[in-house]
Short mmCIF file of C-alpha atoms in Angstrom, two decimals:
data_model
loop_
_atom_site.label_atom_id
_atom_site.label_comp_id
_atom_site.label_asym_id
_atom_site.label_seq_id
_atom_site.Cartn_x
_atom_site.Cartn_y
_atom_site.Cartn_z
CA UNK A 1 -3.59 -0.70 47.47
CA UNK A 2 -0.97 -0.45 44.49
CA UNK A 3 -0.81 1.49 41.21
CA UNK A 4 1.16 1.29 38.22
CA UNK A 5 1.35 2.76 34.71
CA UNK A 6 2.88 1.04 31.54
CA UNK A 7 2.98 2.68 28.33
CA UNK A 8 1.66 0.42 25.28
CA UNK A 9 0.20 1.41 22.07
CA UNK A 10 -2.57 0.62 19.35
CA UNK A 11 -2.92 1.03 15.71
CA UNK A 12 -5.79 3.42 14.26
CA UNK A 13 -5.94 3.34 10.53
CA UNK A 14 -2.19 3.65 9.37
CA UNK A 15 -1.51 5.46 12.54
CA UNK A 16 -0.65 4.58 16.03
CA UNK A 17 -1.76 6.24 19.54
CA UNK A 18 -0.06 5.38 22.80
CA UNK A 19 -2.01 3.75 25.34
CA UNK A 20 -1.28 3.65 29.10
CA UNK A 21 -2.03 0.38 30.84
CA UNK A 22 -3.12 1.72 34.35
CA UNK A 23 -3.24 -1.27 36.72
CA UNK A 24 -4.83 -0.87 40.37
CA UNK A 25 -4.25 -3.88 42.77
CA UNK A 26 -6.35 -3.61 45.89
CA UNK A 27 -8.21 -5.08 48.62
CA UNK A 28 -11.14 -7.11 47.64
CA UNK A 29 -12.59 -10.48 46.11
CA UNK A 30 -9.78 -11.69 43.91
CA UNK A 31 -10.61 -11.02 40.08
CA UNK A 32 -9.41 -9.16 37.16
CA UNK A 33 -11.30 -6.36 35.31
CA UNK A 34 -10.40 -4.68 32.13
CA UNK A 35 -11.95 -1.32 31.10
CA UNK A 36 -10.91 1.02 28.34
CA UNK A 37 -13.10 0.12 25.39
CA UNK A 38 -11.27 -3.05 24.23
CA UNK A 39 -12.49 -5.56 21.95
CA UNK A 40 -13.01 -9.24 22.61
CA UNK A 41 -9.19 -9.94 22.10
CA UNK A 42 -8.56 -7.53 24.86
CA UNK A 43 -11.05 -8.95 27.19
CA UNK A 44 -9.68 -12.47 26.82
CA UNK A 45 -6.19 -11.34 27.50
CA UNK A 46 -7.25 -11.54 31.37
CA UNK A 47 -6.80 -15.34 30.99
CA UNK A 48 -3.72 -15.22 28.93
CA UNK A 49 -2.00 -12.84 31.20
CA UNK A 50 -3.05 -15.06 34.49
CA UNK A 51 -1.68 -17.94 33.09
CA UNK A 52 1.70 -16.49 31.57
CA UNK A 53 2.38 -14.95 34.87
CA UNK A 54 1.94 -18.30 36.67
CA UNK A 55 3.70 -20.14 34.10
CA UNK A 56 6.64 -17.62 34.23
CA UNK A 57 7.04 -18.43 37.98
CA UNK A 58 5.86 -15.39 39.21
CA UNK A 59 2.86 -14.91 41.70
CA UNK A 60 -0.56 -13.82 40.46
CA UNK A 61 -1.96 -11.18 43.13
CA UNK A 62 -5.00 -12.60 44.94
CA UNK A 63 -6.55 -9.24 44.99
CA UNK A 64 -8.81 -6.97 43.13
CA UNK A 65 -7.05 -6.13 39.97
CA UNK A 66 -8.66 -3.01 37.80
CA UNK A 67 -6.85 -2.35 34.47
CA UNK A 68 -7.61 0.81 32.53
CA UNK A 69 -6.39 1.22 28.94
CA UNK A 70 -6.19 4.95 28.27
CA UNK A 71 -7.62 7.07 26.66
CA UNK A 72 -10.72 5.27 27.08
CA UNK A 73 -12.42 6.78 24.19
CA UNK A 74 -10.18 5.09 21.42
CA UNK A 75 -11.07 1.48 20.72
CA UNK A 76 -8.50 -1.19 21.44
CA UNK A 77 -8.05 -4.12 19.25
CA UNK A 78 -6.07 -7.35 19.30
CA UNK A 79 -3.81 -9.07 22.08
CA UNK A 80 -0.95 -6.62 21.84
CA UNK A 81 -1.72 -4.97 25.25
CA UNK A 82 -0.89 -8.57 26.87
CA UNK A 83 2.96 -7.78 27.76
CA UNK A 84 2.01 -4.28 29.07
CA UNK A 85 -0.89 -5.59 31.25
CA UNK A 86 1.40 -8.38 32.75
CA UNK A 87 4.22 -6.19 33.52
CA UNK A 88 1.61 -3.66 34.84
CA UNK A 89 0.26 -6.26 37.38
CA UNK A 90 3.94 -7.38 38.37
CA UNK A 91 5.03 -3.85 39.09
CA UNK A 92 1.93 -2.94 40.89
CA UNK A 93 2.39 -5.99 43.08
CA UNK A 94 6.08 -4.78 43.64
CA UNK A 95 7.74 -8.02 41.94
CA UNK A 96 9.64 -5.81 39.87
CA UNK A 97 12.58 -3.44 40.36
CA UNK A 98 11.09 -0.11 41.20
CA UNK A 99 13.80 1.90 40.04
CA UNK A 100 13.56 0.44 36.29
CA UNK A 101 12.83 3.18 33.85
CA UNK A 102 9.47 2.28 33.01
CA UNK A 103 8.39 5.87 32.00
CA UNK A 104 10.91 6.03 28.83
CA UNK A 105 9.74 2.27 27.99
CA UNK A 106 7.09 0.89 25.68
CA UNK A 107 5.68 -2.99 26.13
CA UNK A 108 3.85 -4.57 23.33
CA UNK A 109 3.16 -8.07 22.69
CA UNK A 110 0.77 -10.95 22.66
CA UNK A 111 1.31 -13.74 25.41
CA UNK A 112 0.91 -17.49 25.24
CA UNK A 113 -0.15 -19.28 28.20
CA UNK A 114 3.30 -20.45 28.90
CA UNK A 115 4.83 -16.88 28.71
CA UNK A 116 5.98 -16.88 25.29
CA UNK A 117 5.72 -13.55 23.39
CA UNK A 118 3.95 -13.50 20.08
CA UNK A 119 4.57 -10.97 17.08
CA UNK A 120 1.78 -8.22 16.76
CA UNK A 121 0.73 -6.08 13.55
CA UNK A 122 1.63 -2.42 13.06
CA UNK A 123 5.09 -2.28 14.44
CA UNK A 124 6.48 0.23 12.20
CA UNK A 125 3.40 2.82 12.91
CA UNK A 126 3.99 2.00 16.87
CA UNK A 127 7.79 2.63 16.66
CA UNK A 128 7.06 6.09 14.74
CA UNK A 129 4.65 7.10 17.35
CA UNK A 130 7.09 5.98 20.32
CA UNK A 131 9.97 8.12 18.62
CA UNK A 132 7.72 11.28 18.22
CA UNK A 133 6.70 10.95 22.08
CA UNK A 134 10.58 10.46 22.99
CA UNK A 135 10.21 6.81 24.35
CA UNK A 136 13.54 5.29 23.73
CA UNK A 137 13.32 1.79 25.32
CA UNK A 138 11.07 -0.57 23.35
CA UNK A 139 10.30 -4.14 24.51
CA UNK A 140 8.73 -6.20 21.70
CA UNK A 141 8.48 -10.03 20.54
CA UNK A 142 11.56 -11.05 19.20
CA UNK A 143 9.66 -11.90 15.75
CA UNK A 144 8.98 -8.20 15.43
CA UNK A 145 12.43 -6.94 16.27
CA UNK A 146 13.84 -6.72 13.00
CA UNK A 147 11.13 -4.64 11.58
CA UNK A 148 11.04 -2.27 14.57
CA UNK A 149 14.76 -2.00 14.61
CA UNK A 150 14.31 -0.01 11.17
CA UNK A 151 13.26 3.10 13.15
CA UNK A 152 16.38 5.03 14.34
CA UNK A 153 17.09 6.24 17.68
CA UNK A 154 15.06 3.68 19.48
CA UNK A 155 16.62 0.89 21.70
CA UNK A 156 14.98 -2.42 20.80
CA UNK A 157 14.75 -5.34 23.13
CA UNK A 158 13.66 -8.61 21.83
CA UNK A 159 11.38 -10.55 24.29
CA UNK A 160 11.41 -14.03 24.04
CA UNK A 161 9.14 -14.62 27.05
CA UNK A 162 7.88 -12.85 30.22
CA UNK A 163 10.49 -14.79 32.36
CA UNK A 164 13.16 -13.08 30.35
CA UNK A 165 11.69 -9.70 30.52
CA UNK A 166 11.20 -9.97 34.26
CA UNK A 167 14.96 -11.18 34.82
CA UNK A 168 15.96 -8.17 32.64
CA UNK A 169 13.92 -5.55 34.63
CA UNK A 170 15.16 -7.32 38.05
CA UNK A 171 18.87 -7.03 36.86
CA UNK A 172 19.08 -10.84 36.99
CA UNK A 173 20.06 -11.28 33.44
CA UNK A 174 20.10 -8.58 30.68
CA UNK A 175 18.40 -8.63 27.39
CA UNK A 176 20.81 -7.57 24.57
CA UNK A 177 19.67 -4.78 22.33
CA UNK A 178 18.85 -5.82 18.72
CA UNK A 179 21.06 -4.60 15.98
CA UNK A 180 19.47 -4.68 12.39
CA UNK A 181 21.62 -6.29 9.96
CA UNK A 182 21.06 -5.31 6.41
CA UNK A 183 22.87 -8.07 4.99
CA UNK A 184 20.19 -10.59 6.25
CA UNK A 185 17.40 -8.79 4.44
CA UNK A 186 16.89 -9.64 0.60
CA UNK A 187 16.71 -6.22 -0.81
CA UNK A 188 15.39 -7.26 -4.19
CA UNK A 189 13.61 -10.17 -5.67
CA UNK A 190 14.73 -11.31 -9.38
CA UNK A 191 11.63 -10.99 -11.40
CA UNK A 192 10.70 -13.67 -14.16
CA UNK A 193 8.87 -11.17 -16.18
CA UNK A 194 10.90 -8.97 -18.38
CA UNK A 195 10.20 -6.62 -21.33
CA UNK A 196 12.95 -8.49 -23.00
CA UNK A 197 10.70 -11.77 -23.08
CA UNK A 198 7.65 -9.95 -24.80
CA UNK A 199 7.98 -10.53 -28.41
CA UNK A 200 6.75 -7.44 -30.67
CA UNK A 201 4.10 -4.99 -29.44
CA UNK A 202 6.65 -1.96 -29.48
CA UNK A 203 3.81 0.42 -29.73
CA UNK A 204 2.35 -0.90 -26.30
CA UNK A 205 5.73 -0.97 -24.79
CA UNK A 206 5.89 2.80 -25.58
CA UNK A 207 2.63 3.45 -24.15
CA UNK A 208 3.61 1.43 -20.92
CA UNK A 209 7.13 3.53 -20.94
CA UNK A 210 5.21 6.64 -21.19
CA UNK A 211 2.86 5.50 -18.15
CA UNK A 212 5.64 4.49 -16.10
CA UNK A 213 7.47 7.90 -16.79
CA UNK A 214 4.62 10.15 -15.75
CA UNK A 215 2.55 7.98 -13.44
CA UNK A 216 -0.35 7.71 -15.90
CA UNK A 217 -3.17 5.09 -15.62
CA UNK A 218 -3.57 3.02 -18.64
CA UNK A 219 -6.25 0.62 -20.35
CA UNK A 220 -5.18 -2.00 -22.88
CA UNK A 221 -7.74 -3.66 -25.21
CA UNK A 222 -7.03 -6.70 -27.74
CA UNK A 223 -8.23 -10.20 -28.29
CA UNK A 224 -7.24 -13.08 -25.98
CA UNK A 225 -3.69 -14.08 -26.06
CA UNK A 226 -2.49 -10.86 -27.49
CA UNK A 227 -0.05 -10.38 -24.45
CA UNK A 228 -1.90 -7.80 -22.21
CA UNK A 229 -1.48 -9.68 -19.11
CA UNK A 230 2.09 -10.55 -19.78
CA UNK A 231 2.99 -6.90 -20.44
CA UNK A 232 1.03 -5.61 -17.50
CA UNK A 233 2.76 -7.96 -15.09
CA UNK A 234 6.27 -6.94 -16.55
CA UNK A 235 5.25 -3.39 -15.94
CA UNK A 236 6.64 -3.08 -12.53
CA UNK A 237 9.95 -4.01 -13.67
CA UNK A 238 10.10 -0.63 -15.71
CA UNK A 239 9.42 1.54 -12.68
CA UNK A 240 12.07 3.31 -10.62
CA UNK A 241 13.04 1.88 -7.58
CA UNK A 242 11.42 2.95 -4.23
CA UNK A 243 13.01 5.84 -2.41
CA UNK A 244 14.11 5.25 1.27
CA UNK A 245 11.04 7.45 2.18
CA UNK A 246 8.76 5.44 0.06
CA UNK A 247 10.10 2.04 1.33
CA UNK A 248 9.23 2.96 4.92
CA UNK A 249 5.79 4.35 3.61
CA UNK A 250 4.72 1.13 1.61
CA UNK A 251 6.26 -0.99 4.57
CA UNK A 252 4.25 0.65 7.03
CA UNK A 253 0.78 -0.27 5.35
CA UNK A 254 1.82 -3.86 4.94
CA UNK A 255 2.96 -3.94 8.67
CA UNK A 256 -0.42 -2.65 9.85
CA UNK A 257 -2.10 -5.16 7.41
CA UNK A 258 0.08 -8.15 8.88
CA UNK A 259 1.89 -8.79 5.73
CA UNK A 260 5.60 -8.20 7.03
CA UNK A 261 7.45 -11.11 8.36
CA UNK A 262 10.87 -11.62 10.15
CA UNK A 263 12.71 -12.43 7.20
CA UNK A 264 11.01 -9.49 5.30
CA UNK A 265 10.72 -6.28 7.52
CA UNK A 266 10.64 -4.15 4.58
CA UNK A 267 9.06 -4.10 1.15
CA UNK A 268 11.84 -3.00 -1.02
CA UNK A 269 10.24 -3.53 -4.27
CA UNK A 270 7.08 -1.58 -5.81
CA UNK A 271 3.96 -3.68 -4.78
CA UNK A 272 1.85 -5.00 -7.55
CA UNK A 273 -1.67 -6.13 -6.62
CA UNK A 274 -3.79 -8.23 -9.02
CA UNK A 275 -7.39 -8.93 -7.47
CA UNK A 276 -9.53 -11.37 -8.72
CA UNK A 277 -12.60 -9.91 -10.47
CA UNK A 278 -14.85 -11.49 -7.51
CA UNK A 279 -13.45 -9.40 -5.02
CA UNK A 280 -15.79 -7.16 -2.94
CA UNK A 281 -15.76 -3.67 -2.98
CA UNK A 282 -14.64 -3.33 0.78
CA UNK A 283 -11.76 -5.82 0.07
CA UNK A 284 -10.63 -3.49 -2.82
CA UNK A 285 -11.13 -0.03 -1.19
CA UNK A 286 -10.62 -1.29 2.59
CA UNK A 287 -12.94 -0.74 5.34
CA UNK A 288 -14.96 -3.15 7.49
CA UNK A 289 -16.10 -2.77 10.97
CA UNK A 290 -12.38 -1.89 12.11
CA UNK A 291 -11.22 -0.16 8.76
CA UNK A 292 -8.19 -1.94 7.33
CA UNK A 293 -6.38 -0.96 4.14
CA UNK A 294 -7.76 -2.46 0.97
CA UNK A 295 -6.09 -3.64 -2.31
CA UNK A 296 -5.79 0.12 -3.69
CA UNK A 297 -3.74 1.00 -0.45
CA UNK A 298 -1.63 -2.02 -0.62
CA UNK A 299 -1.01 -1.10 -4.18
CA UNK A 300 0.24 2.39 -2.92
CA UNK A 301 3.50 3.36 -4.76
CA UNK A 302 3.20 0.46 -7.20
CA UNK A 303 0.73 -1.03 -9.37
CA UNK A 304 -3.16 -2.07 -9.38
CA UNK A 305 -3.84 -4.24 -12.11
CA UNK A 306 -7.34 -5.51 -13.19
CA UNK A 307 -7.30 -7.99 -15.67
CA UNK A 308 -10.80 -8.48 -17.75
CA UNK A 309 -11.96 -5.31 -16.41
CA UNK A 310 -15.53 -5.40 -17.41
CA UNK A 311 -15.92 -8.67 -15.40
CA UNK A 312 -15.60 -6.55 -11.95
CA UNK A 313 -18.72 -5.76 -10.13
CA UNK A 314 -20.11 -2.18 -11.09
CA UNK A 315 -19.78 -0.95 -7.49
CA UNK A 316 -16.07 -1.93 -7.51
CA UNK A 317 -15.31 -0.32 -10.54
CA UNK A 318 -17.15 3.03 -9.32
CA UNK A 319 -15.09 2.81 -6.23
CA UNK A 320 -12.06 3.41 -8.02
CA UNK A 321 -13.02 6.75 -9.35
CA UNK A 322 -12.11 8.76 -6.35
CA UNK A 323 -8.77 7.08 -5.55
CA UNK A 324 -7.76 7.59 -9.26
CA UNK A 325 -8.42 11.15 -9.26
CA UNK A 326 -7.41 11.92 -5.52
CA UNK A 327 -4.64 9.40 -5.04
CA UNK A 328 -6.28 8.72 -1.47
CA UNK A 329 -9.28 6.95 -0.46
CA UNK A 330 -11.63 7.93 2.44
CA UNK A 331 -13.19 5.39 4.46
CA UNK A 332 -16.18 6.50 6.98
CA UNK A 333 -17.60 4.45 9.90
CA UNK A 334 -19.69 5.27 12.84
CA UNK A 335 -16.37 5.69 15.00
CA UNK A 336 -14.92 7.90 12.89
CA UNK A 337 -13.31 8.77 9.35
CA UNK A 338 -9.81 7.42 8.14
CA UNK A 339 -7.94 8.17 4.96
CA UNK A 340 -5.79 5.68 3.45
CA UNK A 341 -3.24 6.67 0.82
CA UNK A 342 -3.75 5.21 -2.82
CA UNK A 343 -1.34 6.80 -5.02
CA UNK A 344 -0.94 3.74 -7.60
CA UNK A 345 -0.81 3.34 -11.48
CA UNK A 346 -3.86 1.64 -12.57
CA UNK A 347 -3.54 -1.01 -15.37
CA UNK A 348 -6.69 -2.30 -16.87
CA UNK A 349 -6.98 -5.04 -19.48
CA UNK A 350 -10.05 -5.99 -21.55
CA UNK A 351 -11.24 -7.39 -24.45
CA UNK A 352 -13.09 -5.51 -27.17
CA UNK A 353 -16.40 -7.51 -26.96
CA UNK A 354 -17.64 -10.63 -25.26
CA UNK A 355 -16.02 -12.94 -27.56
CA UNK A 356 -12.92 -10.92 -27.80
CA UNK A 357 -12.53 -10.95 -31.30
CA UNK A 358 -13.93 -7.82 -32.77
CA UNK A 359 -11.83 -6.27 -35.62
CA UNK A 360 -9.27 -9.29 -35.05
CA UNK A 361 -7.19 -10.03 -38.09
CA UNK A 362 -7.53 -13.91 -37.85
CA UNK A 363 -10.85 -14.82 -35.99
CA UNK A 364 -14.49 -13.47 -36.81
CA UNK A 365 -16.58 -11.79 -33.99
CA UNK A 366 -19.55 -13.60 -33.51
CA UNK A 367 -21.22 -10.88 -31.18
CA UNK A 368 -24.07 -9.01 -32.11
CA UNK A 369 -23.97 -5.02 -31.90
CA UNK A 370 -26.34 -5.02 -28.96
CA UNK A 371 -23.91 -7.51 -26.82
CA UNK A 372 -20.97 -5.22 -27.94
CA UNK A 373 -22.73 -2.06 -26.64
CA UNK A 374 -23.86 -3.76 -23.33
CA UNK A 375 -20.39 -5.19 -22.79
CA UNK A 376 -18.64 -1.73 -23.08
CA UNK A 377 -21.51 0.25 -21.06
CA UNK A 378 -20.23 -1.83 -17.99
CA UNK A 379 -17.09 0.69 -18.01
CA UNK A 380 -18.64 4.01 -17.23
CA UNK A 381 -17.67 7.21 -18.98
CA UNK A 382 -16.72 8.83 -15.94
CA UNK A 383 -14.31 5.70 -14.98
CA UNK A 384 -12.62 5.78 -18.68
CA UNK A 385 -12.15 9.38 -18.48
CA UNK A 386 -10.04 9.19 -15.53
CA UNK A 387 -7.76 6.56 -17.52
CA UNK A 388 -4.87 8.41 -19.22
CA UNK A 389 -3.65 6.24 -21.85
CA UNK A 390 -5.95 4.05 -24.01
CA UNK A 391 -4.14 1.68 -26.27
CA UNK A 392 -5.08 -1.41 -28.36
CA UNK A 393 -2.86 -4.74 -28.23
CA UNK A 394 -3.15 -6.52 -31.51
CA UNK A 395 -2.80 -10.02 -32.02
CA UNK A 396 1.11 -11.01 -33.24
CA UNK A 397 1.95 -12.66 -36.65
CA UNK A 398 3.62 -15.67 -36.78
CA UNK A 399 6.77 -13.90 -38.06
CA UNK A 400 6.72 -11.64 -34.80
CA UNK A 401 6.24 -14.40 -32.67
CA UNK A 402 9.19 -16.45 -33.88
CA UNK A 403 11.50 -13.56 -34.25
CA UNK A 404 14.77 -14.45 -32.36
CA UNK A 405 15.88 -11.07 -32.21
CA UNK A 406 16.12 -10.07 -28.42
CA UNK A 407 13.68 -7.28 -27.54
CA UNK A 408 14.81 -4.34 -25.33
CA UNK A 409 15.11 -5.34 -21.68
CA UNK A 410 13.22 -3.82 -18.83
CA UNK A 411 16.36 -2.27 -17.26
CA UNK A 412 17.19 -0.12 -20.29
CA UNK A 413 13.69 1.08 -20.54
CA UNK A 414 13.79 1.80 -16.62
CA UNK A 415 17.05 3.83 -17.08
CA UNK A 416 14.99 6.34 -19.54
CA UNK A 417 12.06 6.30 -16.98
CA UNK A 418 14.18 7.04 -14.16
CA UNK A 419 15.95 10.01 -16.20
CA UNK A 420 12.50 11.15 -17.16
CA UNK A 421 11.20 11.35 -13.69
CA UNK A 422 14.24 13.25 -12.30
CA UNK A 423 13.65 15.99 -15.01
CA UNK A 424 9.91 16.04 -13.64
CA UNK A 425 11.03 16.10 -9.82
CA UNK A 426 13.75 18.77 -10.50
CA UNK A 427 11.13 21.02 -12.42
CA UNK A 428 7.76 20.81 -10.71
CA UNK A 429 8.90 18.52 -7.34
CA UNK A 430 5.98 15.78 -8.57
CA UNK A 431 5.54 13.40 -11.13
CA UNK A 432 3.44 14.66 -14.27
CA UNK A 433 0.41 12.72 -13.40
CA UNK A 434 0.11 14.54 -10.23
CA UNK A 435 0.14 18.26 -11.53
CA UNK A 436 -2.85 20.46 -10.63
CA UNK A 437 -4.83 22.41 -13.33
CA UNK A 438 -2.56 25.68 -12.24
CA UNK A 439 0.60 23.61 -12.57
CA UNK A 440 -0.49 22.41 -16.22
CA UNK A 441 -0.87 25.98 -17.33
CA UNK A 442 2.64 26.85 -15.87
CA UNK A 443 4.69 23.66 -17.01
CA UNK A 444 2.63 22.29 -20.10
CA UNK A 445 2.82 25.22 -22.54
CA UNK A 446 2.29 24.70 -26.37
CA UNK A 447 3.21 26.63 -29.18
CA UNK A 448 0.97 28.13 -31.73
CA UNK A 449 1.03 25.03 -34.18
CA UNK A 450 0.22 22.66 -31.24
CA UNK A 451 -2.84 24.85 -29.87
CA UNK A 452 -4.38 24.71 -33.28
CA UNK A 453 -3.82 20.82 -33.38
CA UNK A 454 -5.10 20.52 -29.70
CA UNK A 455 -8.07 22.86 -30.94
CA UNK A 456 -9.44 20.45 -33.70
CA UNK A 457 -8.86 17.28 -31.63
CA UNK A 458 -11.15 18.40 -28.94
CA UNK A 459 -13.96 18.68 -31.39
CA UNK A 460 -13.11 15.36 -33.03
CA UNK A 461 -12.64 13.65 -29.68
CA UNK A 462 -15.46 14.87 -27.80
CA UNK A 463 -12.92 15.57 -24.86
CA UNK A 464 -14.14 16.81 -21.29
CA UNK A 465 -11.98 18.87 -19.50
CA UNK A 466 -10.53 16.36 -17.67
CA UNK A 467 -9.41 14.74 -20.89
CA UNK A 468 -7.79 18.01 -22.23
CA UNK A 469 -5.74 18.13 -19.04
CA UNK A 470 -4.67 14.49 -19.22
CA UNK A 471 -3.63 14.96 -22.94
CA UNK A 472 -1.40 18.05 -21.95
CA UNK A 473 0.21 15.86 -18.98
CA UNK A 474 0.97 12.88 -21.56
CA UNK A 475 2.36 15.11 -23.86
CA UNK A 476 4.52 16.99 -21.22
CA UNK A 477 5.83 13.38 -20.16
CA UNK A 478 6.61 12.27 -23.95
CA UNK A 479 8.61 15.52 -24.04
CA UNK A 480 10.46 14.92 -20.78
CA UNK A 481 11.02 11.27 -22.26
CA UNK A 482 12.48 13.13 -25.15
CA UNK A 483 14.50 15.46 -22.95
CA UNK A 484 12.69 18.40 -24.68
CA UNK A 485 11.97 21.65 -22.56
CA UNK A 486 8.95 22.71 -24.80
CA UNK A 487 6.15 20.70 -25.73
CA UNK A 488 5.97 20.44 -29.85
CA UNK A 489 3.57 19.02 -32.06
CA UNK A 490 5.07 15.83 -32.47
CA UNK A 491 4.61 15.04 -28.62
CA UNK A 492 1.27 16.32 -28.68
CA UNK A 493 0.24 14.33 -31.81
CA UNK A 494 1.23 11.25 -30.02
CA UNK A 495 -0.64 11.87 -26.73
CA UNK A 496 -3.92 12.44 -28.66
CA UNK A 497 -3.22 8.81 -30.21
CA UNK A 498 -3.67 7.60 -26.54
CA UNK A 499 -7.12 9.21 -26.02
CA UNK A 500 -10.28 7.31 -26.98
CA UNK A 501 -12.93 8.70 -29.19
CA UNK A 502 -16.12 9.60 -27.45
CA UNK A 503 -18.20 7.01 -29.32
CA UNK A 504 -15.60 4.35 -28.04
CA UNK A 505 -16.59 5.05 -24.51
CA UNK A 506 -20.19 3.64 -25.42
#
């Protein structure tokens, strides 16, 4: 009888859990049994591992082999345990150097039938968990090496195939540690979208600048062809660059989702997600039998853009209510509850009516009052109340379309946005959209004139308590853009322009 224990890991939600691959080789009828709550891919690893060992010119034990993936109460998914299982079998069969530091090593990767190591998902989360447990030596597929090396204080050994790993452990030929070369990674992508390319719409650009500065959600309404989609796609170019902490945060989400590559191991640019209106609610919020991040989590620290907002299914739109308010989404399943981050700026675009030409200066609307009311009722009051800024995007005149003067660039606007955010972070350690009701009372103080203006506006606009607080947060952002410590009547008046009247929500 021979026993071995090898460290591996699995991903649950966005976090990782260490898994011990326990291998027991004993007398009995030849066979391999895997226990420990594994899925179909884990069960199938029996055949992959056996072929990989034999094709790597190693001996597969002709004994009864029992493999336990502990802890047994955690669901194990995917083929990432292949490498750990293979090493565990060879160690238990005394084919590996017994003095090798297995306790301080972690093995992860899928094996092909010829012994080659294939990449797996969730590497960043697993590396963070390994570091937390003080495991220093990491053996992973070569295609995952650049991603894994982003986590400091770990020794990353890129494995091409099982044969090379066996030779390394036995001291025949060492695998060189992987060194991350920042020069090989493209840190930024030049965007074809820029506010300089958008003619006119200065008032809308101003609203988008305020939204970017304070992290406010925004809804744009206007006729077809007025530039709503173009402005929304250019919005990310005026957002501040991701901090190092945010880069790792976003990249971790994309790693778990399998959206990172060897050439692009990190997400350096703020994500922009634009799901089609036929997308299901599960794809939007995340979930499934084994919950995975949805579009709102993939948009974390970036932008979630819904074009033609009323065309989305009602359950999809209503599913946005919690993440818009809480900046996170809770997914509950029989196996447990997972919380995914969802701190994004939401941009919605819609037409004012089904035909799109209500109140248009050039075309007459052909919709009946009933059709207009039914169209607008697709967007519920509670959802609209969670959107901070409402702005109309009018049709551009021929003169503005053909104007040769170059508009202000995204870089110029982004500089103001970054200065505004710095003011917010220095004052309250968070951006204005994240202020609680208590913090609003502390940082969004009004003078006497502003209080009177707001009092009258509350009655005229039919504001809810949430709408009241949102106006104060928008006014605070406008004041920060003007580098003003105090919110004055001009800031408040502009903020009030971005809230819809009560009857417009019908």
